[in-house]
Coordinates of C-alpha atoms and ligand atoms in Angstrom, one line a residue:
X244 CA 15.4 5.0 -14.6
X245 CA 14.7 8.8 -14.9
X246 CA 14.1 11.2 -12.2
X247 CA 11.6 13.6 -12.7
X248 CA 10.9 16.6 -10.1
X249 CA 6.9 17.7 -9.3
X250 CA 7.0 20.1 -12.3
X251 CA 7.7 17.9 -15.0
X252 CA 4.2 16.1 -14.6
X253 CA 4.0 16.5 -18.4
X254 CA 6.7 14.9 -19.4
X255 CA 5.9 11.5 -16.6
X256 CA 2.4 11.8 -18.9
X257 CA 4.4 11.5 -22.1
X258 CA 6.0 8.5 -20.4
X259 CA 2.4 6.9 -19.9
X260 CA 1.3 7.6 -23.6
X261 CA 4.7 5.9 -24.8
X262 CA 4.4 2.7 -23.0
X263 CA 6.9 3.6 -20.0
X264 CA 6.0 2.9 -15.9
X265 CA 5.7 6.0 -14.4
X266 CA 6.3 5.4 -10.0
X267 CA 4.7 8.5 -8.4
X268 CA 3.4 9.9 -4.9
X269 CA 0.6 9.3 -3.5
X270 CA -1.1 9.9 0.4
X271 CA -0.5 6.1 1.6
X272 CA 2.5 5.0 -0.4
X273 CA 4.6 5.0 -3.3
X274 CA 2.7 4.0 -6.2
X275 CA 3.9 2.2 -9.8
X276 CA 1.4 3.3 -12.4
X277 CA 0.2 2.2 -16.1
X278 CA -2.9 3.7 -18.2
X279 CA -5.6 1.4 -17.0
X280 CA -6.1 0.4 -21.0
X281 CA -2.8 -0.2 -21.9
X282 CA -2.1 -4.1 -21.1
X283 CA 1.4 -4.0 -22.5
X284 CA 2.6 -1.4 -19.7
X285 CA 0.5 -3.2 -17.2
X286 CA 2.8 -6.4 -17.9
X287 CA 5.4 -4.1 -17.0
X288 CA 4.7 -3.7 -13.9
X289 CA 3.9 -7.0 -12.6
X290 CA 7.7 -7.8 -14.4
X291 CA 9.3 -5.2 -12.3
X292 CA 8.2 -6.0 -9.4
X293 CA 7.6 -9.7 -9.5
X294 CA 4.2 -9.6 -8.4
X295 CA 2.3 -13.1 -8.7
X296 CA -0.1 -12.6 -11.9
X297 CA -3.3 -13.4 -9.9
X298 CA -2.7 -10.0 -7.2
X299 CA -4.9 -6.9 -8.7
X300 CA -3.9 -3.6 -8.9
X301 CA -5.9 -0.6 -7.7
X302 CA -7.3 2.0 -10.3
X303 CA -6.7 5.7 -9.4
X304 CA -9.2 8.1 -10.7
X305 CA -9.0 11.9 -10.0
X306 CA -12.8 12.6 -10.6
X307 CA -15.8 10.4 -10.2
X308 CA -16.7 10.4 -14.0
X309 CA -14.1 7.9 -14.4
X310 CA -16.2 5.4 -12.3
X311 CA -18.7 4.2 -14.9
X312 CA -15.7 3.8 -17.7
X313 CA -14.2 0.9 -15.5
X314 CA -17.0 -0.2 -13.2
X315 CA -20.5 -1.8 -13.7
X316 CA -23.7 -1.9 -10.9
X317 CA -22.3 0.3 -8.9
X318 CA -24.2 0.4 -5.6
X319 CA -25.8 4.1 -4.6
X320 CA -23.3 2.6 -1.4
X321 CA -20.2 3.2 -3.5
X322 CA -21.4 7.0 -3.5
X323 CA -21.7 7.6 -0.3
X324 CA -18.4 6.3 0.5
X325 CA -16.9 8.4 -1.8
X326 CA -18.3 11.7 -0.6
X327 CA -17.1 11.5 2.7
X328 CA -13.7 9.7 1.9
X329 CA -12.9 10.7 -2.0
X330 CA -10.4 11.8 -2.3
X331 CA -8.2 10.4 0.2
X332 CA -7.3 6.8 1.5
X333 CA -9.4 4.5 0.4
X334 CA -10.0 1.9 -1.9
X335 CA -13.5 0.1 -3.1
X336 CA -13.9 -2.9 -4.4
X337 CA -16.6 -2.6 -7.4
X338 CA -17.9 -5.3 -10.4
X339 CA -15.0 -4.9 -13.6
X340 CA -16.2 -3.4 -16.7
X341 CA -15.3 -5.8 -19.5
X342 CA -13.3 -3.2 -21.1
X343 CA -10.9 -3.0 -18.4
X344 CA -7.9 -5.8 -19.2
X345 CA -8.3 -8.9 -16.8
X346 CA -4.3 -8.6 -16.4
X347 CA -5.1 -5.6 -14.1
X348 CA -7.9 -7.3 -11.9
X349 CA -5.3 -10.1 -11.5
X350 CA -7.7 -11.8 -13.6
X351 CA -11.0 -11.5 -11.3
X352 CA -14.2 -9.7 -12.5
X353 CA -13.9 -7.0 -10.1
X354 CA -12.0 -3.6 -9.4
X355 CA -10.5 -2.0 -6.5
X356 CA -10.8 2.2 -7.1
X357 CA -9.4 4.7 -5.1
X358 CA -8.8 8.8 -5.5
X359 CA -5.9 9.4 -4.3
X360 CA -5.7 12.7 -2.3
X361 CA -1.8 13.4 -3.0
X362 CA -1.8 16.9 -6.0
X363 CA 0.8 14.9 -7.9
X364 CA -1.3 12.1 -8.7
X365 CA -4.2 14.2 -8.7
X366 CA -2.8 16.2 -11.8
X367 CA -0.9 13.1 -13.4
X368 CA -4.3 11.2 -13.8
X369 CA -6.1 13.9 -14.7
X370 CA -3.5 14.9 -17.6
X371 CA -3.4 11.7 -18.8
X372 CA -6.9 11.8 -19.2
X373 CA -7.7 8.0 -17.8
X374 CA -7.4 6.0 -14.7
X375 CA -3.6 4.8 -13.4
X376 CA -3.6 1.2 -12.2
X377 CA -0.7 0.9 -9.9
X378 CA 0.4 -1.6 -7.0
X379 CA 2.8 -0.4 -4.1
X380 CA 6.1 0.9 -5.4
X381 CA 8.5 -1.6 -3.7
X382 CA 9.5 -5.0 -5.1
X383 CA 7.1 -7.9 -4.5
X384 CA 7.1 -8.5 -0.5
X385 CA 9.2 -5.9 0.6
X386 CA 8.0 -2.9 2.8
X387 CA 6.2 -0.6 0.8
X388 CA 8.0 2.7 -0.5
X389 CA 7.1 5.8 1.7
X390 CA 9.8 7.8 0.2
X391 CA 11.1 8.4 -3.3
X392 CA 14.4 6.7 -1.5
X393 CA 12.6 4.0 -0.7
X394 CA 11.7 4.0 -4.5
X395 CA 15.5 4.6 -5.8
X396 CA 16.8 1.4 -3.6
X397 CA 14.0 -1.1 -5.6
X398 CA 14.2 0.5 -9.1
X399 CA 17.2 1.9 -9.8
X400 CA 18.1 -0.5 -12.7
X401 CA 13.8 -0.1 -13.8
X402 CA 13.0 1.6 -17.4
X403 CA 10.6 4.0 -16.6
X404 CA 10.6 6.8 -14.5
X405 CA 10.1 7.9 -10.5
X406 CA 9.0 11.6 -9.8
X407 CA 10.6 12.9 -6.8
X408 CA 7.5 13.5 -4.4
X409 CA 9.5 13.2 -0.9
X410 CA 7.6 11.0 1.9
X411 CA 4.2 9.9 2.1
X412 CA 1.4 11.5 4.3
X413 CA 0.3 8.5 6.0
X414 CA 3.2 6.0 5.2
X415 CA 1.1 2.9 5.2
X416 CA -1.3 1.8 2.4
X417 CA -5.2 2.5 1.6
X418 CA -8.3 0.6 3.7
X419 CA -9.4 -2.2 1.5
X420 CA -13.2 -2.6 1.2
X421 CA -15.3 -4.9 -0.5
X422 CA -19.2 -3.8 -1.9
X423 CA -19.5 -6.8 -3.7
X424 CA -20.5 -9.4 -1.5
X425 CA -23.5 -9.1 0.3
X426 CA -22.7 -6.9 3.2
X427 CA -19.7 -4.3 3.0
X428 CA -16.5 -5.6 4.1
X429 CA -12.8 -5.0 5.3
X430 CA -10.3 -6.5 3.5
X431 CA -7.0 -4.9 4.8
X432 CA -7.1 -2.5 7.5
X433 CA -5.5 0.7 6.1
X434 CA -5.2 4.6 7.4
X435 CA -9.0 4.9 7.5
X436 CA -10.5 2.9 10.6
X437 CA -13.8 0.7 10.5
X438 CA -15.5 2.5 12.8
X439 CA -15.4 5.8 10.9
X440 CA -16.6 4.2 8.0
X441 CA -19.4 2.3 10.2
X442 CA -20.5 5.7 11.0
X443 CA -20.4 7.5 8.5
X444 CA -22.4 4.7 7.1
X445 CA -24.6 3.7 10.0
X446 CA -24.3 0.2 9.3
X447 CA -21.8 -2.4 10.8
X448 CA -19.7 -3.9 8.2
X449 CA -19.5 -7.5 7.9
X450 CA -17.1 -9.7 8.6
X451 CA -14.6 -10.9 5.5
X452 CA -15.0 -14.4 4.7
X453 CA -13.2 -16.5 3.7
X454 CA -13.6 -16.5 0.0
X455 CA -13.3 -12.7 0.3
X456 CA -9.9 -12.7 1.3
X457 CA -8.9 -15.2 -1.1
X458 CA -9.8 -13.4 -4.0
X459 CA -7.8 -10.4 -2.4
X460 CA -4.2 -12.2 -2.6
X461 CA -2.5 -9.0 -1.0
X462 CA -4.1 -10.7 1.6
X463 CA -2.6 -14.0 1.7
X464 CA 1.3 -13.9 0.5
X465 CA 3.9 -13.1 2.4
X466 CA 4.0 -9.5 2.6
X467 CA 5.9 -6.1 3.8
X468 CA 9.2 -8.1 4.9
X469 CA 12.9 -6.7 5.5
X470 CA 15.7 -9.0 5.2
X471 CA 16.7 -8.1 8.4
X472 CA 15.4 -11.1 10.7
X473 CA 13.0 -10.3 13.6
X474 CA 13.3 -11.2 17.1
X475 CA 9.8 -10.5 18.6
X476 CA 8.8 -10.1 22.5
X477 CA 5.3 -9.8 23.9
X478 CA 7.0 -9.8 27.2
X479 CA 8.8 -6.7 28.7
X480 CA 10.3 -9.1 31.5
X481 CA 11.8 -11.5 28.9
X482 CA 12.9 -8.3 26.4
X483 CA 14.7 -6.8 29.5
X484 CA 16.9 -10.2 29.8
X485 CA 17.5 -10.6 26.0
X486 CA 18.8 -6.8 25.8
X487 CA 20.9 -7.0 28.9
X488 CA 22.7 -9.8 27.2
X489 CA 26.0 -8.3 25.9
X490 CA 26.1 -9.1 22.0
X491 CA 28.1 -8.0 18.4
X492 CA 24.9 -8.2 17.0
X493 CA 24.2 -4.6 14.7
X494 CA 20.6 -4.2 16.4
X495 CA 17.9 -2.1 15.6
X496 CA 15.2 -1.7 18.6
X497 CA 11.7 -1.4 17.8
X498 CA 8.9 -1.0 20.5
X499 CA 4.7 -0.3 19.6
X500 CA 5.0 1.6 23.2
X501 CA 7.3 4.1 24.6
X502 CA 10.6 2.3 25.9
X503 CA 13.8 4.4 26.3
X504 CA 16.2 3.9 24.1
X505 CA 13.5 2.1 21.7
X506 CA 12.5 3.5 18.2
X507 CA 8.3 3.9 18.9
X508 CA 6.8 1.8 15.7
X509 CA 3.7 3.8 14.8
X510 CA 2.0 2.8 11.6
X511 CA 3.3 5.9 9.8
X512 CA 7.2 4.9 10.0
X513 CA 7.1 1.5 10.4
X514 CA 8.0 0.8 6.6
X515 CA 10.8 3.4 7.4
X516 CA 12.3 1.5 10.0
X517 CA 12.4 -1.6 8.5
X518 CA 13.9 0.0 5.4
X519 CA 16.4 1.7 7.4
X520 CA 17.3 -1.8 9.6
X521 CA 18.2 -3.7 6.1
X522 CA 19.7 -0.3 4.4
X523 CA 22.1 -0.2 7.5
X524 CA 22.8 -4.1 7.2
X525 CA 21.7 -4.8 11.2
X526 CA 22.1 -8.1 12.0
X527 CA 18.4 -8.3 13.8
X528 CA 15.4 -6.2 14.7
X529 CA 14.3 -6.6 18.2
X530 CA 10.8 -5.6 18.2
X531 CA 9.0 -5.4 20.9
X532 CA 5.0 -5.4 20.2
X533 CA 1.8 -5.8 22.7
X534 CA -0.7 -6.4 19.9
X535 CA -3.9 -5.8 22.1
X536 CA -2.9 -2.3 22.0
X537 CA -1.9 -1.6 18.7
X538 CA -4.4 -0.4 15.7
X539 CA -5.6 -2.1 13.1
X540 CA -3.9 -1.7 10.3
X541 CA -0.4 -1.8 12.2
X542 CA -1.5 -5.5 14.0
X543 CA -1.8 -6.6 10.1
X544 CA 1.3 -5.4 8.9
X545 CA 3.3 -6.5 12.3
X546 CA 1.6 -9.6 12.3
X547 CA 2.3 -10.8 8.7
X548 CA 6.2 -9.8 9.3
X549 CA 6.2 -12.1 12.2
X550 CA 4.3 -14.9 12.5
Ligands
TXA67 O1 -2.5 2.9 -0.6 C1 -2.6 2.1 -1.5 O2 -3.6 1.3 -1.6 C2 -1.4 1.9 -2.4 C3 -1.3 3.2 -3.3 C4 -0.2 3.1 -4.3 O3 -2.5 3.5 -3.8 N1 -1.6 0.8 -3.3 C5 -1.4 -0.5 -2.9 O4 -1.5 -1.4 -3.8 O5 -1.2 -0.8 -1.7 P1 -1.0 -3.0 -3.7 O6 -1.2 -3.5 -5.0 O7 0.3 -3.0 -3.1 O8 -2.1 -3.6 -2.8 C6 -3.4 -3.7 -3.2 C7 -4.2 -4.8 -2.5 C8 -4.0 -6.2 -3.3 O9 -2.9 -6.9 -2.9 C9 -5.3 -6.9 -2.9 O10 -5.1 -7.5 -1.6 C10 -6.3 -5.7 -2.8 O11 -5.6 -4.5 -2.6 N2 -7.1 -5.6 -4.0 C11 -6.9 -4.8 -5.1 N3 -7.8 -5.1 -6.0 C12 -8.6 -6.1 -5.5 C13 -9.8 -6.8 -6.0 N4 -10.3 -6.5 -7.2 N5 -10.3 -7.7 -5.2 C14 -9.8 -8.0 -4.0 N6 -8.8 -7.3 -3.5 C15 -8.2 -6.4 -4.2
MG68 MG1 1.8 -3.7 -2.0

C-alpha cells in the first residue's frame, strides 16, 4: 500500500484511472474510493474490505452537475437539501441511473450521493473528473477509520493507496436520508440532526419503515465493533460496585457523561476509543452509557456495539 501526502492528489488520480483503490479523507470518516464507472475497481473494494455484496456504497460528487449523470427523477426536494447541506455531511438517497453499475448500489435501483466538504476529496473528485463511490475505510464491522492510522492498521497489506489526511472533522459517518419513498426519511442518524433538516425543510420527516431499512443493510449487520468485549452499565450504583472490585483485567473506561477518571464518549471520538481499547489489547471496555441522554447518531452506534 502507498502512502501519499495531500500534494500528490495527482498521482492518487492516476491510481483511479489505472484501476487502483485510492482510501482518502473526508469530513465524517475515512473513505475507500473507486470511479463510480469502473466495476472492476468497485469489486475491489467490497474484496478488501469484506463487505457483504448486497451493502451500497455512497457516490461522492464535488459539484451538482454530476447529479443527473448518476441519478434519475430527482425531486425539486433533493435541491433544497443540497443548498443548505452540500457540501458537507450528508448523504441522499435518489432513483439509480441505469448507467451506474448495480455492483455499486449493492444491487438496488437506487443511489445514496453525498459532497463531501473535506478540500482533499473535494479536489480528488473533481480531478478525476467523475463521482468516487466509497464505503467507510475500515474493514467490514469494525469502527470506522477517523484517522489515516486508523486506515494503516486495516490496509496495510491493501494494493492501492491511503493519502495521509490526519483525523476526521466530525469522526462519525454522514446522516442517511431516503427521498424515495413517499415521505423523506432517516435511515442512520449521522452528524446532521433531524430537526435541522425538519427545519430547514418545514416538514416533519417520516418515520423509516421497515422495508426502508432493509434495503439499507448498513442498517441491519453487525456494525462498528472492537474486539475488545464490552461490559455495559446503565446504572452508576451497580458501575460503582463493579469498578471497586480489584481486578488484572487491562480496562479501558468509557462514560457518555462526565465521571472522573472516565474517558467522556462523545460521538466525535468514540471510534477512537474503541480503536485505541483493541490497539492497546485491554482485556474489556467498561462503558458506562444513559441512552436517554445521548444524541442520535451516538445511541445508534452504542446501541448496535452492545445489544
Ligand atoms: O460519512 C459517510 O457516509 C462515509 C464517508 C466515507 O462518506 N461513508 C460511509 O459509507 O459511511 P458506508 O458504506 O460505510 O455506509 C453507507 C451506508 C450503507 O451501509 C447503507 O446503510 C446506506 O449508507 N446506504 C448507502 N446507499 C444506500 C442506498 N442506495 N439505499 C439505502 N441505504 C444506502
Ligand atoms: Mg461503514
Amino acid at each position: 500500500m502507498e502512502v501519499l501526502k495531500p500534494y500528490q492528489i495527482e498521482q492518487a488520480v492516476e491510481l483511479l484511472k489505472n484501476n487502483q483503490i485510492v482510501a482518502f479523507p473526508t469530513e465524517t470518516v475515512y473513505g475507500l474510493g473507486a470511479p463510480i464507472f469502473n466495476e472492476d475497481s468497485i469489486k475491489k473494494i467490497f474484496s478488501t474490505k469484506g463487505r457483504p455484496s448486497d451493502n451500497p456504497l455512497i457516490a461522492h460528487i464535488s459539484h451538482l452537475d454530476q447529479i443527473p449523470e448518476i441519478a434519475l427523477s430527482i425531486p425539486s426536494i433533493f435541491y433544497e437539501l443540497a443548498e443548505r447541506f452540500f457540501p458537507g455531511p450528508l448523504t441522499v438517497i435518489l432513483k439509480k441511473h441505469p448507467r451506474v453499475p448495480l455492483i455499486a448500489s449493492g444491487g438496488r435501483e437506487t443511489i445514496g450521493i453525498r459532497m463531501p466538504s473535506h478540500p482533499i476529496a473535494h479536489d480528488l473528485i473533481q480531478r478525476l473528473g467523475q463521482p468516487i463511490v466509497a464505503p467507510s475505510a475500515n474493514l467490514s464491522g469494525r469502527p470506522s477509520s477517523t484517522s489515516f492510522q486508523h486506515v494503516l492498521d486495516d490496509f496495510k497489506d491493501f494494493q492501492g493507496a491511503i493519502i495521509d489526511g490526519g483525523v476526521c472533522f466530525y469522526g462519525i459517518e454522514s446522516t442517511v436520508i431516503s427521498l424515495t419513498s413517499n415521505t423523506p426519511c432517516i435511515l442512520r442518524y449521522g452528524c446532521i440532526s433531524q430537526q435541522e433538516i425538519e427545519l430547514h425543510l418545514g416538514i416533519k420527516l417520516g418515520l423509516a419503515q421497515d422495508q426502508d431499512l432493509k434495503a439499507s443493510p448498513g442498517t441491519r449487520y453487525q456494525h462498528y465493533t472492537p474486539q475488545t468485549k464490552i461490559k455495559l452499565f446503565q446504572n452508576k450504583q451497580d458501575l460503582m460496585t463493579y469498578v471497586s472490585q480489584k481486578t488484572l483485567l487491562k480496562q479501558l473506561f468509557l462514560s457518555t457523561e462526565f465521571l472522573e477518571g472516565f474517558h467522556t464518549v462523545s460521538a466525535f471520538n468514540l471510534y477512537a476509543l474503541l480503536r485505541e481499547a483493541d490497539r492497546n489489547q485491554m482485556d474489556e471496555i467498561v462503558l458506562f452509557c444513559l441512552f436517554s441522554n445521548v444524541n442520535p447518531a451516538l445511541k445508534d452506534r452504542l446501541s448496535r456495539i452492545v445489544f
